[in-house]
Coordinates of C-alpha atoms in Angstrom, one line a residue:
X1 CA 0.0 0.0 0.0
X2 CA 1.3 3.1 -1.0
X3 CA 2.0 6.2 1.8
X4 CA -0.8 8.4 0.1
X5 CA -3.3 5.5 0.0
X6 CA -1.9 4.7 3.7
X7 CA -3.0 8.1 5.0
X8 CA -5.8 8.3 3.6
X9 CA -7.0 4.8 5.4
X10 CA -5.5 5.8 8.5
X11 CA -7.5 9.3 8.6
X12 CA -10.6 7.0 7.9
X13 CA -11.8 9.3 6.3
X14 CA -15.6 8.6 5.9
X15 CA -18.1 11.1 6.1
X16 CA -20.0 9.8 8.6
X17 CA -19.4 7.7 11.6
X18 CA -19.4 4.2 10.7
X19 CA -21.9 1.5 12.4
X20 CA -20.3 -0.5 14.1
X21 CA -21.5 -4.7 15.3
X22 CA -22.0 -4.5 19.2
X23 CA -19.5 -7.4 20.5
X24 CA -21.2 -10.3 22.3
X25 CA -23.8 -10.0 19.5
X26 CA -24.3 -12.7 17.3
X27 CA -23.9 -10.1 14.8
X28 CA -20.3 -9.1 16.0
X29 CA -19.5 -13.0 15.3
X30 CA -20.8 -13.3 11.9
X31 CA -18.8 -10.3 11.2
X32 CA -15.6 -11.8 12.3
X33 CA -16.1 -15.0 10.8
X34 CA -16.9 -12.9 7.4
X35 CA -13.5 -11.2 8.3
X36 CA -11.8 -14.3 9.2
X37 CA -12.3 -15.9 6.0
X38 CA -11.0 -12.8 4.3
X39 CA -7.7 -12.7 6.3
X40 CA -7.0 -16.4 5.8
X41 CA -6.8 -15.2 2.2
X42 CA -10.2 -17.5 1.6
X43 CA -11.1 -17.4 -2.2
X44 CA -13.6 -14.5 -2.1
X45 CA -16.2 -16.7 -4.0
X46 CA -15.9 -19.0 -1.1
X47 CA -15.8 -16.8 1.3
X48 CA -18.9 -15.2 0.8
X49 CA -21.3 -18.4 1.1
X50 CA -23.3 -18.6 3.7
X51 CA -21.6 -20.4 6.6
X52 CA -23.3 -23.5 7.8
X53 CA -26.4 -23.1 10.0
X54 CA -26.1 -19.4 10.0
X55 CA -29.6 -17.1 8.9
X56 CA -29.5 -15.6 5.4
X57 CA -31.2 -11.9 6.9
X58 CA -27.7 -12.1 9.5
X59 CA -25.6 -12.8 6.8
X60 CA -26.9 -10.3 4.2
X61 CA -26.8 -7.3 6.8
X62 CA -23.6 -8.0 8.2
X63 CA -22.2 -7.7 4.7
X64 CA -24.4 -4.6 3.7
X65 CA -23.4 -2.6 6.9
X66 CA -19.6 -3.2 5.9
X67 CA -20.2 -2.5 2.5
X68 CA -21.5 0.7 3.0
X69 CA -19.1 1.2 5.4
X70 CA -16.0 0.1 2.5
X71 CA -17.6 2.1 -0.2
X72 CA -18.4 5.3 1.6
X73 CA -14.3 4.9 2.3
X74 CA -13.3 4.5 -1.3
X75 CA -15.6 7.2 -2.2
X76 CA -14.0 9.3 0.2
X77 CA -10.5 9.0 -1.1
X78 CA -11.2 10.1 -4.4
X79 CA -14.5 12.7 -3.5
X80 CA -11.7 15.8 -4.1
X81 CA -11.9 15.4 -7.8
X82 CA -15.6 14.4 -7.8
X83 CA -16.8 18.1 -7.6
X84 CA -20.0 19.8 -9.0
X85 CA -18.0 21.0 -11.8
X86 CA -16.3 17.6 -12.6
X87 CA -19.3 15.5 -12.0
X88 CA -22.1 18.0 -12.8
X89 CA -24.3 14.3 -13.5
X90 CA -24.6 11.3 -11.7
X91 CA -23.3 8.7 -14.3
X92 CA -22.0 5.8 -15.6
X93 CA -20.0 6.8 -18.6
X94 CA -22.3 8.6 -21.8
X95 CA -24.9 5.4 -21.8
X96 CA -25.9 6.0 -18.1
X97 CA -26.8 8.3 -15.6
X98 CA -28.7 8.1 -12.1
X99 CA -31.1 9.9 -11.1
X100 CA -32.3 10.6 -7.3
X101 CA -35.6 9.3 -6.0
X102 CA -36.5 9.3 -2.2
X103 CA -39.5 9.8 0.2
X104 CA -38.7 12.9 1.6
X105 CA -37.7 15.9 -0.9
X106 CA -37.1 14.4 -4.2
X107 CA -40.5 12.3 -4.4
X108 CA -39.5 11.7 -8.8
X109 CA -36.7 11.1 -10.2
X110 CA -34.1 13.7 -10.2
X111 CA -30.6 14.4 -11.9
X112 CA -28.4 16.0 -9.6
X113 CA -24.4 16.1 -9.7
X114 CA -22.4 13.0 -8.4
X115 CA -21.4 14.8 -4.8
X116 CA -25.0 15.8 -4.0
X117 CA -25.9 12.3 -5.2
X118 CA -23.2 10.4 -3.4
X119 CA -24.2 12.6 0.2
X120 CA -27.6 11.9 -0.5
X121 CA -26.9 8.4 -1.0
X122 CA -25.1 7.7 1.9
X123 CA -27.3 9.8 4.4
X124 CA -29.7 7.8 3.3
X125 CA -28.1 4.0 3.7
X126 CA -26.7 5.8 7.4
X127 CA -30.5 6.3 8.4
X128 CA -31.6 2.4 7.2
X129 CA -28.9 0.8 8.9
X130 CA -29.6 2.4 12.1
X131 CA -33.6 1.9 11.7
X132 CA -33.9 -1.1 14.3
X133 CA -36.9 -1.6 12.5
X134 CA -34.9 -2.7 9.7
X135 CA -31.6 -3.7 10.9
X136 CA -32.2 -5.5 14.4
X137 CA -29.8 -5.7 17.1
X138 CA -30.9 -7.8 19.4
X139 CA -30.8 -11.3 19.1
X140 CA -34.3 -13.0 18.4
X141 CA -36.0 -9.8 16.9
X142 CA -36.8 -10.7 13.6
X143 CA -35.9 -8.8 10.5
X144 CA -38.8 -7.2 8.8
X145 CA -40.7 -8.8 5.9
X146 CA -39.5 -6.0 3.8
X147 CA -35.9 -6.4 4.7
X148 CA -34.2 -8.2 2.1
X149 CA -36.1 -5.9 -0.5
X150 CA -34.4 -2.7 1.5
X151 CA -31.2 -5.0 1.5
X152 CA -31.1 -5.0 -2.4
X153 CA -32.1 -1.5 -3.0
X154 CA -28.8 -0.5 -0.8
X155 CA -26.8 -2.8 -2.6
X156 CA -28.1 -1.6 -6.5
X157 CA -27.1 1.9 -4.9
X158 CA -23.6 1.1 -4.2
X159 CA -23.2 -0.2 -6.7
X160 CA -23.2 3.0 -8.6
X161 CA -20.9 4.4 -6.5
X162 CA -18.3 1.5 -8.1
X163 CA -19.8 2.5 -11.5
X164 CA -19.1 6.1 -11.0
X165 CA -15.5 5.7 -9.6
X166 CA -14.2 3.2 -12.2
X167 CA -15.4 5.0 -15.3
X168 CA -14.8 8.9 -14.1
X169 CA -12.2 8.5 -11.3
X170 CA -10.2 5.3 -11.5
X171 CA -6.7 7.6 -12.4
X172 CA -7.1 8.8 -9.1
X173 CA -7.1 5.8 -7.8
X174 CA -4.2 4.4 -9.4
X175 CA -2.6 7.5 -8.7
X176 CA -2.7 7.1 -5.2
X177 CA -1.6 3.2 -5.3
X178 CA -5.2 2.6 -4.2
X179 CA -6.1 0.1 -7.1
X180 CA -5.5 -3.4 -5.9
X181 CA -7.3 -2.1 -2.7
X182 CA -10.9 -0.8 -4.7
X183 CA -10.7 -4.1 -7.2
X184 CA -10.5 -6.5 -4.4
X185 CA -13.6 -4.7 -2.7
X186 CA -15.5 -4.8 -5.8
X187 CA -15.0 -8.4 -6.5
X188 CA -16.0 -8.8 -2.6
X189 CA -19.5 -7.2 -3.6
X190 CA -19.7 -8.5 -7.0
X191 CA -19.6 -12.5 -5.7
X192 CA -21.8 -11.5 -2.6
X193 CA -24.3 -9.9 -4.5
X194 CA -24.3 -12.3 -7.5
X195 CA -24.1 -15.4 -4.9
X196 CA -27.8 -14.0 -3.5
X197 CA -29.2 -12.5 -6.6
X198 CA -29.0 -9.4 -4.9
X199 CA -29.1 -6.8 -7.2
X200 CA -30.4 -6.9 -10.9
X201 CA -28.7 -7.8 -13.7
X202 CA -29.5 -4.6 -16.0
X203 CA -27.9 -2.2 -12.6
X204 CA -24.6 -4.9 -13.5
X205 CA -24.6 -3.9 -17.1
X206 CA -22.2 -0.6 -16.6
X207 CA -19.0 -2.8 -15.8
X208 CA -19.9 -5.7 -17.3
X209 CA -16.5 -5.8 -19.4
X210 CA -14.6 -5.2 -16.9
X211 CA -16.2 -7.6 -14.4
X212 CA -15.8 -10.8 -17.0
X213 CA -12.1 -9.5 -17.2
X214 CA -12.1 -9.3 -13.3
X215 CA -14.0 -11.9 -12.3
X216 CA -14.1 -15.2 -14.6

């Protein structure tokens, strides 16, 4: 890891504080055996099966919190060249671009420029992770019926966070030695979220190239 790239992860810098597993939880221990696997250099298609006996719901929002908690750090290293006048759409390259939708202000769907879109993004993923409606804590409350379809619509949104930063930002990251770092994360996701058929194939289609390069 490069020095740049090693300040940058020791300043953590997120923009928000990051939810952490409470440890005694049986949350805490999925999370370390998810961690575990990844530290004993586990192939990360193996690695991101669901361990024996454990509940899907578990599995799936251990791995969303610390996705969201990954990508908002990979966004952060690069967010000083993702401005309002570099980024003035939320896209993919020419063929796509994202628009916002949420409950609150912007009730249709709205173009706005990649910062706004990325802050409003992950205000938004902040407030459904800490819904214990959504994401319980304690052990034995059960996860909503609507959970898994929250699950995915976090996921689809990250995912354009990788779409954005590979097609408009990727010489930053290679210019800061932060390459390997970003590929290994998004093979991570890619495997988890193809493993549970968590996000839709046409949301894929931006990096498909790349991905058969990357991960075949």
């Amino acid at each position: 890891m490069s020095m740049a790239l090693k300040q940058v992860f020791n300043k953590d810098r997120t923009f928000r504080p990051k939810r952490k597993f409470e440890p005694g939880t049986q949350r805490f221990e999925l999370h370390k055996k998810a961690q575990a696997s990844l530290n004993a250099g586990l192939d990360l298609k193996q690695a991101v099966q669901l361990p024996h006996g454990e509940d899907l719901n578990d599995w799936v929002a251990v791995h969303v919190v610390d996705f969201f908690n990954r990508i908002n750090l990979i966004y952060g290293t690069i967010s000083d060249s993702c401005t309002d006048q570099t980024c003035p759409v939320m896209s993919g390259g020419p063929k796509y671009e994202y628009r916002w939708q949420d409950e609150h202000k912007y009730k249709r769907p709205t173009a706005l420029s990649a910062p706004k879109y990325m802050s409003l993004l992950m205000d938004w993923i902040e407030v459904q992770v800490n819904n214990e409606n959504i994401f319980p804590t304690n052990v034995g409350t059960p996860f909503p019926k609507t959970f898994m379809q929250v699950a995915k619509k976090i996921l689809s949104r990250l995912f354009r966070v990788f779409v954005h930063v590979y097609i408009h930002h990727f010489d930053r990251v290679s210019q800061m030695g932060a390459e390997a770092h970003v590929n290994t994360c998004y093979k991570h996701f890619y495997y988890f979220v193809t493993e549970f058929n968590l996000t839709d194939h046409k949301e894929l289609e931006p990096l498909k190239e790349m991905t058969s390069r990357m991960c075949h």
